[in-house]
Coordinates of C-alpha atoms and ligand atoms in Angstrom, one line a residue:
X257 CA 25.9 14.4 2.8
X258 CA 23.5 13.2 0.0
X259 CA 21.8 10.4 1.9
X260 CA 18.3 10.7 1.8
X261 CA 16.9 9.3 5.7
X262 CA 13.2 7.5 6.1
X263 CA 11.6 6.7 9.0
X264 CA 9.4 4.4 9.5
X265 CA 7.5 3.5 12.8
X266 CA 5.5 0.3 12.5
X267 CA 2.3 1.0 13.6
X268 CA 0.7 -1.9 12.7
X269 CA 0.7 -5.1 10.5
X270 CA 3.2 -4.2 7.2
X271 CA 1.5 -1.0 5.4
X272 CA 4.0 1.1 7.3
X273 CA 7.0 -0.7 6.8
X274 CA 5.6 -1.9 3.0
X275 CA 5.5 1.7 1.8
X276 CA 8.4 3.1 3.2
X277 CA 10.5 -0.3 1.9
X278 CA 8.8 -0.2 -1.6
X279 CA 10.1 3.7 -1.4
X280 CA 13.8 3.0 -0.2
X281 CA 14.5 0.6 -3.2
X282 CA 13.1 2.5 -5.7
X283 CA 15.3 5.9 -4.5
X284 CA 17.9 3.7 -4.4
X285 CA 17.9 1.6 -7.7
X286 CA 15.8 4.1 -9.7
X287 CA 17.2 7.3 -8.8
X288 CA 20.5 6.7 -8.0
X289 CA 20.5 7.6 -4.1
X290 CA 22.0 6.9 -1.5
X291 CA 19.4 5.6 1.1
X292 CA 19.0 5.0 4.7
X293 CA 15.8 3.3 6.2
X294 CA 15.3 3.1 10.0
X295 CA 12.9 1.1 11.1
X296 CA 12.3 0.9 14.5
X297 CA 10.7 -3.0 14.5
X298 CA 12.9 -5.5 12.4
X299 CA 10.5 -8.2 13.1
X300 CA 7.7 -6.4 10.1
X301 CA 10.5 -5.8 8.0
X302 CA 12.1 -9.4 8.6
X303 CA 9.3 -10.5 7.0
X304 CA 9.2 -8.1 3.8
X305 CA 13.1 -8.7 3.4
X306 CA 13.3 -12.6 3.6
X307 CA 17.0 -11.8 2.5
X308 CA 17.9 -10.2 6.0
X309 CA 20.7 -11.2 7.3
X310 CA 19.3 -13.0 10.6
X311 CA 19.9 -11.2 13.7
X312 CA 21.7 -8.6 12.3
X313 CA 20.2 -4.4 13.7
X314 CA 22.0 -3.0 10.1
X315 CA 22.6 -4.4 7.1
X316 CA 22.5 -3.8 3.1
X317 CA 19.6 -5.1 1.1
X318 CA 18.5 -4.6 -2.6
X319 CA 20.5 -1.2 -2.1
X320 CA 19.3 0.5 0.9
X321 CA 21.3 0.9 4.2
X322 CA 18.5 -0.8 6.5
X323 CA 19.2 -0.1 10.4
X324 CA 17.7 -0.2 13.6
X325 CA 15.9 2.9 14.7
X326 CA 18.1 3.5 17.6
X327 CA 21.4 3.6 15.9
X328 CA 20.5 6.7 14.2
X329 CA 21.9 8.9 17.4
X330 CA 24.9 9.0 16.4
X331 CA 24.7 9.8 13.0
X332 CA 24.2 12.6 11.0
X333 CA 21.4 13.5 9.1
X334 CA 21.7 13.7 5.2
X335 CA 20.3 16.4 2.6
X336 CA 16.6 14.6 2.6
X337 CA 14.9 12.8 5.9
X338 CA 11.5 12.2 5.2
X339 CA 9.1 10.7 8.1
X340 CA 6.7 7.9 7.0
X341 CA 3.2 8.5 7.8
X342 CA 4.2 11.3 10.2
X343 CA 6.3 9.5 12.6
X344 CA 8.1 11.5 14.7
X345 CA 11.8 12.4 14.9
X346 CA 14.1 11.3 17.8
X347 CA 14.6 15.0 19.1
X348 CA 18.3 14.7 19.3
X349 CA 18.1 13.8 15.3
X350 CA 16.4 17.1 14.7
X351 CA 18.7 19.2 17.0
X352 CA 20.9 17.6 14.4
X353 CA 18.8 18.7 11.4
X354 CA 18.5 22.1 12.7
X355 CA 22.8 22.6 13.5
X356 CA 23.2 22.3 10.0
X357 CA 23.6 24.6 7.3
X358 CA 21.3 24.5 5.2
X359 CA 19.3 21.9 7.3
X360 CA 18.1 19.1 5.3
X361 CA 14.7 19.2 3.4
X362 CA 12.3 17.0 5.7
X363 CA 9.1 15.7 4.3
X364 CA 6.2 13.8 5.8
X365 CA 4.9 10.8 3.5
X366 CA 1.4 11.1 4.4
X367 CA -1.3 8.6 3.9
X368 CA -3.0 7.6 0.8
X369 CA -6.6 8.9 0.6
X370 CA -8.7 10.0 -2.8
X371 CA -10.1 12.4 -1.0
X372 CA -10.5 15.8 -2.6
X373 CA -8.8 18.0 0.3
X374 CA -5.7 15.9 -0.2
X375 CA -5.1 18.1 -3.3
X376 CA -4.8 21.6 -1.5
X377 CA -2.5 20.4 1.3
X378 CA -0.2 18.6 -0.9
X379 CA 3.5 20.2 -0.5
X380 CA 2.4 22.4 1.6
X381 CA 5.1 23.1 4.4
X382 CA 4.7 24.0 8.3
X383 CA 7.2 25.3 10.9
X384 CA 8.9 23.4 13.7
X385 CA 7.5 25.6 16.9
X386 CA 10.9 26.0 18.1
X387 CA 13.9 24.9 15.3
X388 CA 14.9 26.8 12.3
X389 CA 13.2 23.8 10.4
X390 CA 10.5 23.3 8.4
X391 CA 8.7 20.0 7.7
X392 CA 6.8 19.5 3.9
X393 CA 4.1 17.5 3.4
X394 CA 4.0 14.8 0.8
X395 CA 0.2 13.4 -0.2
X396 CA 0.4 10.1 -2.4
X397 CA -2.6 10.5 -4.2
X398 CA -4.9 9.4 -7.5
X399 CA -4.8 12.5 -9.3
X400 CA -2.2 14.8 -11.0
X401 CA -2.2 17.2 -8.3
X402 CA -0.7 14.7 -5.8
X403 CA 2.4 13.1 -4.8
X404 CA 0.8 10.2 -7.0
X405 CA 1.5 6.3 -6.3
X406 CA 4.7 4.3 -5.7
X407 CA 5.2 2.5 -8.9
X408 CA 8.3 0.7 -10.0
X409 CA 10.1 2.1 -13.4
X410 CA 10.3 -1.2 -14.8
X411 CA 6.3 -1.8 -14.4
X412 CA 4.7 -1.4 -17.8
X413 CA 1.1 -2.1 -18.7
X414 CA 1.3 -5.3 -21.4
X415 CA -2.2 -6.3 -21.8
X416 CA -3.3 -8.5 -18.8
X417 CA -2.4 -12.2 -19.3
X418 CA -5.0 -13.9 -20.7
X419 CA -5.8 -16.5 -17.6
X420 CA -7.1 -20.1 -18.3
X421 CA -11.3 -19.4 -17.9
X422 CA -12.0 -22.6 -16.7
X423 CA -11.1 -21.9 -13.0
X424 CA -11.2 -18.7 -11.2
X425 CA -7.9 -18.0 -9.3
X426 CA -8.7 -15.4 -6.2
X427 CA -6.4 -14.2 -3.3
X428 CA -7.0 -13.6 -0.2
X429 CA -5.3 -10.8 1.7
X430 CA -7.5 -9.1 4.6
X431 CA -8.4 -8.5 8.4
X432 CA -10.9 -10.3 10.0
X433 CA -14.2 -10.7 8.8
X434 CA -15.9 -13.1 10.5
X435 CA -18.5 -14.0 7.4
X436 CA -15.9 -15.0 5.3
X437 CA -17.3 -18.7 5.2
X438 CA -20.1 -17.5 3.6
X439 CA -18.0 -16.6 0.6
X440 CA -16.3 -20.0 0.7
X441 CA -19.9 -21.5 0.6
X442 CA -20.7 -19.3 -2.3
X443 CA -17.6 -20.5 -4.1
X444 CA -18.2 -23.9 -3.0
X445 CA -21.2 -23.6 -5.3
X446 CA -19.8 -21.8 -8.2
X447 CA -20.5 -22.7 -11.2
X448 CA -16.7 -23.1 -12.3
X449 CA -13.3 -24.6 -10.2
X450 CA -12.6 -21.8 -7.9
X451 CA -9.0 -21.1 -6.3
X452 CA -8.4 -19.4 -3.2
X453 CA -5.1 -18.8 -2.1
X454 CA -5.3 -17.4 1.6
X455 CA -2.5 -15.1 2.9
X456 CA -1.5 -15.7 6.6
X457 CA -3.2 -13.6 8.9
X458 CA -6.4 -14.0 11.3
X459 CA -8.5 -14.9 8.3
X460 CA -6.8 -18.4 8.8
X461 CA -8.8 -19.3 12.0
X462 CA -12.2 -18.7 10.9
X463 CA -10.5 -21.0 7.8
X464 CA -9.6 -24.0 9.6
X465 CA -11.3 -26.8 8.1
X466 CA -11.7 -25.1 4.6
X467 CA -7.9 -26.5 3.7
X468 CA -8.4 -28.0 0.5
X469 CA -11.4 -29.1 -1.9
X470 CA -15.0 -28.8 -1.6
X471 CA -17.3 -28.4 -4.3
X472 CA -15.8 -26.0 -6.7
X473 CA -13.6 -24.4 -4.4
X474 CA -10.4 -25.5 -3.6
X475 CA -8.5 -23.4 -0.7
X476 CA -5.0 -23.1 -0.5
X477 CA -3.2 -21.6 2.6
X478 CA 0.0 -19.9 1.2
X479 CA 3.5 -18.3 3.0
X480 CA 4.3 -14.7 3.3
X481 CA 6.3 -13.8 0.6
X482 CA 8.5 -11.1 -0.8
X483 CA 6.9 -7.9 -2.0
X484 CA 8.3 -8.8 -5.9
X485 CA 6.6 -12.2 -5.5
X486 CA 3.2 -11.1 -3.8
X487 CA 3.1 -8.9 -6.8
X488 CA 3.4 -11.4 -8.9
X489 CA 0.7 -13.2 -7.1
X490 CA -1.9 -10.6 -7.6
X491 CA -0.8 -10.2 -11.3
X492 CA -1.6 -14.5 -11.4
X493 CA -5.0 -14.3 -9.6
X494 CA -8.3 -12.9 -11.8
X495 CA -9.9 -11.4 -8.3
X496 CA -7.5 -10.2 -5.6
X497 CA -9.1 -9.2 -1.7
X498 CA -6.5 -6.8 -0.4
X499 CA -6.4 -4.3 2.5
X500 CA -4.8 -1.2 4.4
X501 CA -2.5 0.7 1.6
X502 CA 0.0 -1.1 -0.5
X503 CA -1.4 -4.1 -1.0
X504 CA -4.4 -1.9 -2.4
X505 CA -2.4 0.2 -4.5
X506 CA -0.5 -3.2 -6.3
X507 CA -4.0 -4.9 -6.6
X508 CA -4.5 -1.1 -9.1
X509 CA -1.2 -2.0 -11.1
X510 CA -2.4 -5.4 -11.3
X511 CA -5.1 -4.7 -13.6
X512 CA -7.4 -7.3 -12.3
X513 CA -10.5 -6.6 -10.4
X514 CA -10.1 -6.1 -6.6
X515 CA -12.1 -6.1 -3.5
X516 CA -10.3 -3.5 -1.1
X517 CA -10.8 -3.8 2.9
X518 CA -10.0 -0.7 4.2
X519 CA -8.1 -0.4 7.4
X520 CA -10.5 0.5 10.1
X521 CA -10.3 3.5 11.5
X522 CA -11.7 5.5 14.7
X523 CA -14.6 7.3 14.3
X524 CA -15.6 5.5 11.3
X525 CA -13.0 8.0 9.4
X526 CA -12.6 5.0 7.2
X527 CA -15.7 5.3 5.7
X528 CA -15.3 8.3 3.9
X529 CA -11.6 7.4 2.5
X530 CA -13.6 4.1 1.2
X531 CA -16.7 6.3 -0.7
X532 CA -14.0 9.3 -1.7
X533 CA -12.1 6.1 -3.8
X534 CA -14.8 4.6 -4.8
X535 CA -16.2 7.8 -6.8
X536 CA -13.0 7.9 -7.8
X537 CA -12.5 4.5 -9.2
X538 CA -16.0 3.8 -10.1
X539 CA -16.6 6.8 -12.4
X540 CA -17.7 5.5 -16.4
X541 CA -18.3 2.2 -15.4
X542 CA -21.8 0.9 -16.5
X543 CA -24.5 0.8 -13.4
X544 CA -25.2 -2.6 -12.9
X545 CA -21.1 -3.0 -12.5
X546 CA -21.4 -0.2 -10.2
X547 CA -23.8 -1.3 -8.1
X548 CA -22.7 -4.6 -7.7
X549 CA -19.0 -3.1 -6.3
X550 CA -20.8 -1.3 -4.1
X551 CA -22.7 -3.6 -2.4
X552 CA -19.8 -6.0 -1.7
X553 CA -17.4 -3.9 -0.6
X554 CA -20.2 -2.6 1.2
X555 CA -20.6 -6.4 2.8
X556 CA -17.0 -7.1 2.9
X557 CA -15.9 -4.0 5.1
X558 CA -18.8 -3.9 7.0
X559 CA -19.0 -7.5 8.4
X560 CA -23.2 -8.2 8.6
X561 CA -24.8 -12.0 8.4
X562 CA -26.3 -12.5 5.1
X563 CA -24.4 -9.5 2.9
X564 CA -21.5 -11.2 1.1
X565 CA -23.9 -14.0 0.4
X566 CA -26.3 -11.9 -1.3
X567 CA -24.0 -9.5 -3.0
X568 CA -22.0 -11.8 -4.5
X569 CA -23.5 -13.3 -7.3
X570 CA -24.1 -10.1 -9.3
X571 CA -20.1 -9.0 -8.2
X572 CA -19.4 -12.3 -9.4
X573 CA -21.7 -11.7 -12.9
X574 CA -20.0 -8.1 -13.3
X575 CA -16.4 -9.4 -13.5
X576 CA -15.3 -9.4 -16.8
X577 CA -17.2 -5.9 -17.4
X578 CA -14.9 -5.1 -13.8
X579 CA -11.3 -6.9 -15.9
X580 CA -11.9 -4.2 -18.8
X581 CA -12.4 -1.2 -16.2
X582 CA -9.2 -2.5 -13.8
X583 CA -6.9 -2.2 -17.5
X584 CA -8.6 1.3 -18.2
X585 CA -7.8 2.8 -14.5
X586 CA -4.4 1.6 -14.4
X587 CA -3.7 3.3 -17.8
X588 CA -5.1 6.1 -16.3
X589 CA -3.4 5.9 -13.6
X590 CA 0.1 5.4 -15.2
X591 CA -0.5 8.6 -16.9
X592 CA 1.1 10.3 -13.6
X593 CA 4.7 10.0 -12.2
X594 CA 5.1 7.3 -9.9
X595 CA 5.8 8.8 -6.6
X596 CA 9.3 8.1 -5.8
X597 CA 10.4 10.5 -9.0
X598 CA 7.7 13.2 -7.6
X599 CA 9.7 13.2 -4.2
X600 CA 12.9 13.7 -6.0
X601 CA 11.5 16.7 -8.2
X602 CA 10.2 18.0 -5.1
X603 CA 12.9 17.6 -3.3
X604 CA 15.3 18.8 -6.0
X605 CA 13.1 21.7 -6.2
X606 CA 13.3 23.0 -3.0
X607 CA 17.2 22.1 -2.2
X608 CA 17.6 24.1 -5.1
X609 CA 15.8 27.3 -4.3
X610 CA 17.1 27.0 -0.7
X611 CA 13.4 26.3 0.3
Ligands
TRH192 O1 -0.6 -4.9 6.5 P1 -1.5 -3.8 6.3 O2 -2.8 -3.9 6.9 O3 -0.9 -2.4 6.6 C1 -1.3 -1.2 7.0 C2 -1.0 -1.0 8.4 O4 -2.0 -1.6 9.2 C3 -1.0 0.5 8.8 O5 -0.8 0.7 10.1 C4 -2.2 1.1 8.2 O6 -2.1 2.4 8.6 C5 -2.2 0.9 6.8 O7 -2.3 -0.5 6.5 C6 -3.3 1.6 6.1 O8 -1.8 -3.7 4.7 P2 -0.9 -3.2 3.5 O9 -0.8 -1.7 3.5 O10 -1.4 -3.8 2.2 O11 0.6 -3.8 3.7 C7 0.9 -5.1 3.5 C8 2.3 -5.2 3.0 O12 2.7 -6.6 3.0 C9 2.4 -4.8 1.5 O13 3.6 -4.1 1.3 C10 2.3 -6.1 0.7 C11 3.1 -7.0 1.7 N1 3.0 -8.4 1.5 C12 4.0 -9.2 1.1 O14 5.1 -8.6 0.8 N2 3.9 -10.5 1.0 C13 2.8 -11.2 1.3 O15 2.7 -12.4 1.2 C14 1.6 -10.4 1.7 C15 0.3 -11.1 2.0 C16 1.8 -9.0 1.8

């Protein structure tokens, strides 16, 4: 069977089920295959997929044979299952994997980090303790030695649409942060129209009240939409707040500059996934551009009274140096394949060689 399996556990909020969705349609549309996603909480994906068939545990969307998780026990695996961010396998799936000959080529799809390590322990494989398996492990990452960044084909670079300057157009995509009216406050003062277009989440709460105009600033709270159409949001918006993984990497392809709250982590592991990108990203722009990124993301992921107030009018003063910067990292970016034709290499690769 040619099917290529994901699985996708929902951990939390939509990075999960965004990645592994973005991933299915592009395998699907782009590289011809045919593709399974079990997910094992509709609701997320419900809200990815406005085209779901309502109350419905399968169903085909955009290409992809979406299913509940637990319908996959009586099915049998195809030539590729890859596990999304490490989930793991219903055991009877990978009795399954292991009764056939050859087993199927199973890949983790690990997080997105720029950190350096993520380099050396891309593709690397590593033995079931007990099956005749062996699972591969798949980095995404920011530089050619990586799995790279989902990216669809038909995504190409036209110079960024030159936005009307009179009003600054900003969305809003984040967890909580309970100084966020101190933003609105600074926008209410801006010296041009400001608009904000909220994203639902808990952010809308500390909102209440803000619905509509003051001063500059004119807050708008808008619905959950599709993936194309959030895209297309971001690619509208001349400053775009966005959060945990995908939305961070489509703020990148949108060439605009980008304020990115990382998804907290224990230990304060976060923290160096935030610094590792930031070297990344940050490296040949001019210092005062630098320093003023720094300090409010600095204030924006780590919620303290005063900090977004007083980082952001030099953010705000570094924004069209931060525009030309945004246009020159996506181009660099783009350089690499897009991640979905990386897994098939791989994959083609190994399946090949009998790997
Ligand atoms: O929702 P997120 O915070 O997701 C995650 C998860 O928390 C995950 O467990 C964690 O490990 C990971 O972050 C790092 O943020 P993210 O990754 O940006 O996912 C949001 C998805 O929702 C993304 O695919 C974009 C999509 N989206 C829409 O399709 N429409 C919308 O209107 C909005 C606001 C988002």
């Amino acid at each position: 069977m040619k099917h290529w399996d994901i699985f996708c556990k929902v951990v939390d909020n939509y990075g999960d089920i965004g990645v592994s969705w973005r991933l299915a349609r592009q395998l699907a549309a782009e590289q011809g295959l045919p593709v399974r996603l079990w997910v094992d909480e509709l609701a997320a994906f419900v809200r990815l997929c406005p085209q779901w068939v309502a109350g419905s545990s399968q169903c085909e969307v955009n290409g992809v044979w979406v299913s509940q998780w637990t319908l996959s026990e009586t099915v049998q695996p195809g030539q590729v299952v890859i596990c999304a961010f490490g989930c793991d396998l219903p055991p009877s799936w990978l009795e399954r994997m292991a009764a056939k000959t050859p087993p199927p080529l199973w890949i983790n799809l690990e997080y997105l980090s720029a950190e350096d390590w993520v380099e050396g322990c891309h593709g690397l494989p590593s033995p079931h303790p007990r099956l005749p398996l062996r699972q591969y492990f798949f980095y995404p990452g920011f530089t050619p030695s990586t799995g790279g960044l989902l990216r669809e084909a038909e995504l190409t670079l036209r110079p960024a649409v030159q936005l009307p300057n009179y009003r600054l157009k900003i969305s809003l995509f984040s967890y909580d942060q309970p100084f966020v009216v101190e933003l609105l406050q600074c926008w209410a003062a801006h010296p041009q129209p400001v608009l904000c277009l909220v994203a639902p989440g808990v952010l809308n709460d500390r909102l209440a009240g803000w619905a509509g105009s003051r001063g500059a600033l004119t807050v708008e709270e808008v619905p959950f939409v599709s993936q194309p159409e959030y895209d297309a949001r971001l690619a509208a918006c001349q400053l775009n707040f966005v959060r945990g993984e995908d939305s961070f990497v489509r703020a990148q392809w949108a060439q605009h500059p980008f304020v990115w709250q990382i998804y907290p982590q224990q230990e304060e592991a976060h923290r160096i996934k935030l610094e590792a990108f930031l070297a990344r990203y940050l490296a040949g722009l001019d210092v005062p551009s630098t320093q003023a990124v720094r300090a409010f993301w600095h204030a924006w992921n780590v919620p303290a009274a005063g900090a977004l107030a007083h980082t952001w009018p030099a953010f705000a003063a570094a924004l069209p140096a931060l525009q030309s910067h945004a246009e020159r990292w996506a181009q660099q970016l783009f350089i690499q394949p897009d991640l979905a034709s990386q897994l098939v290499s791989f994959a083609a690769h190994r399946v090949e060689c009998g790997l």
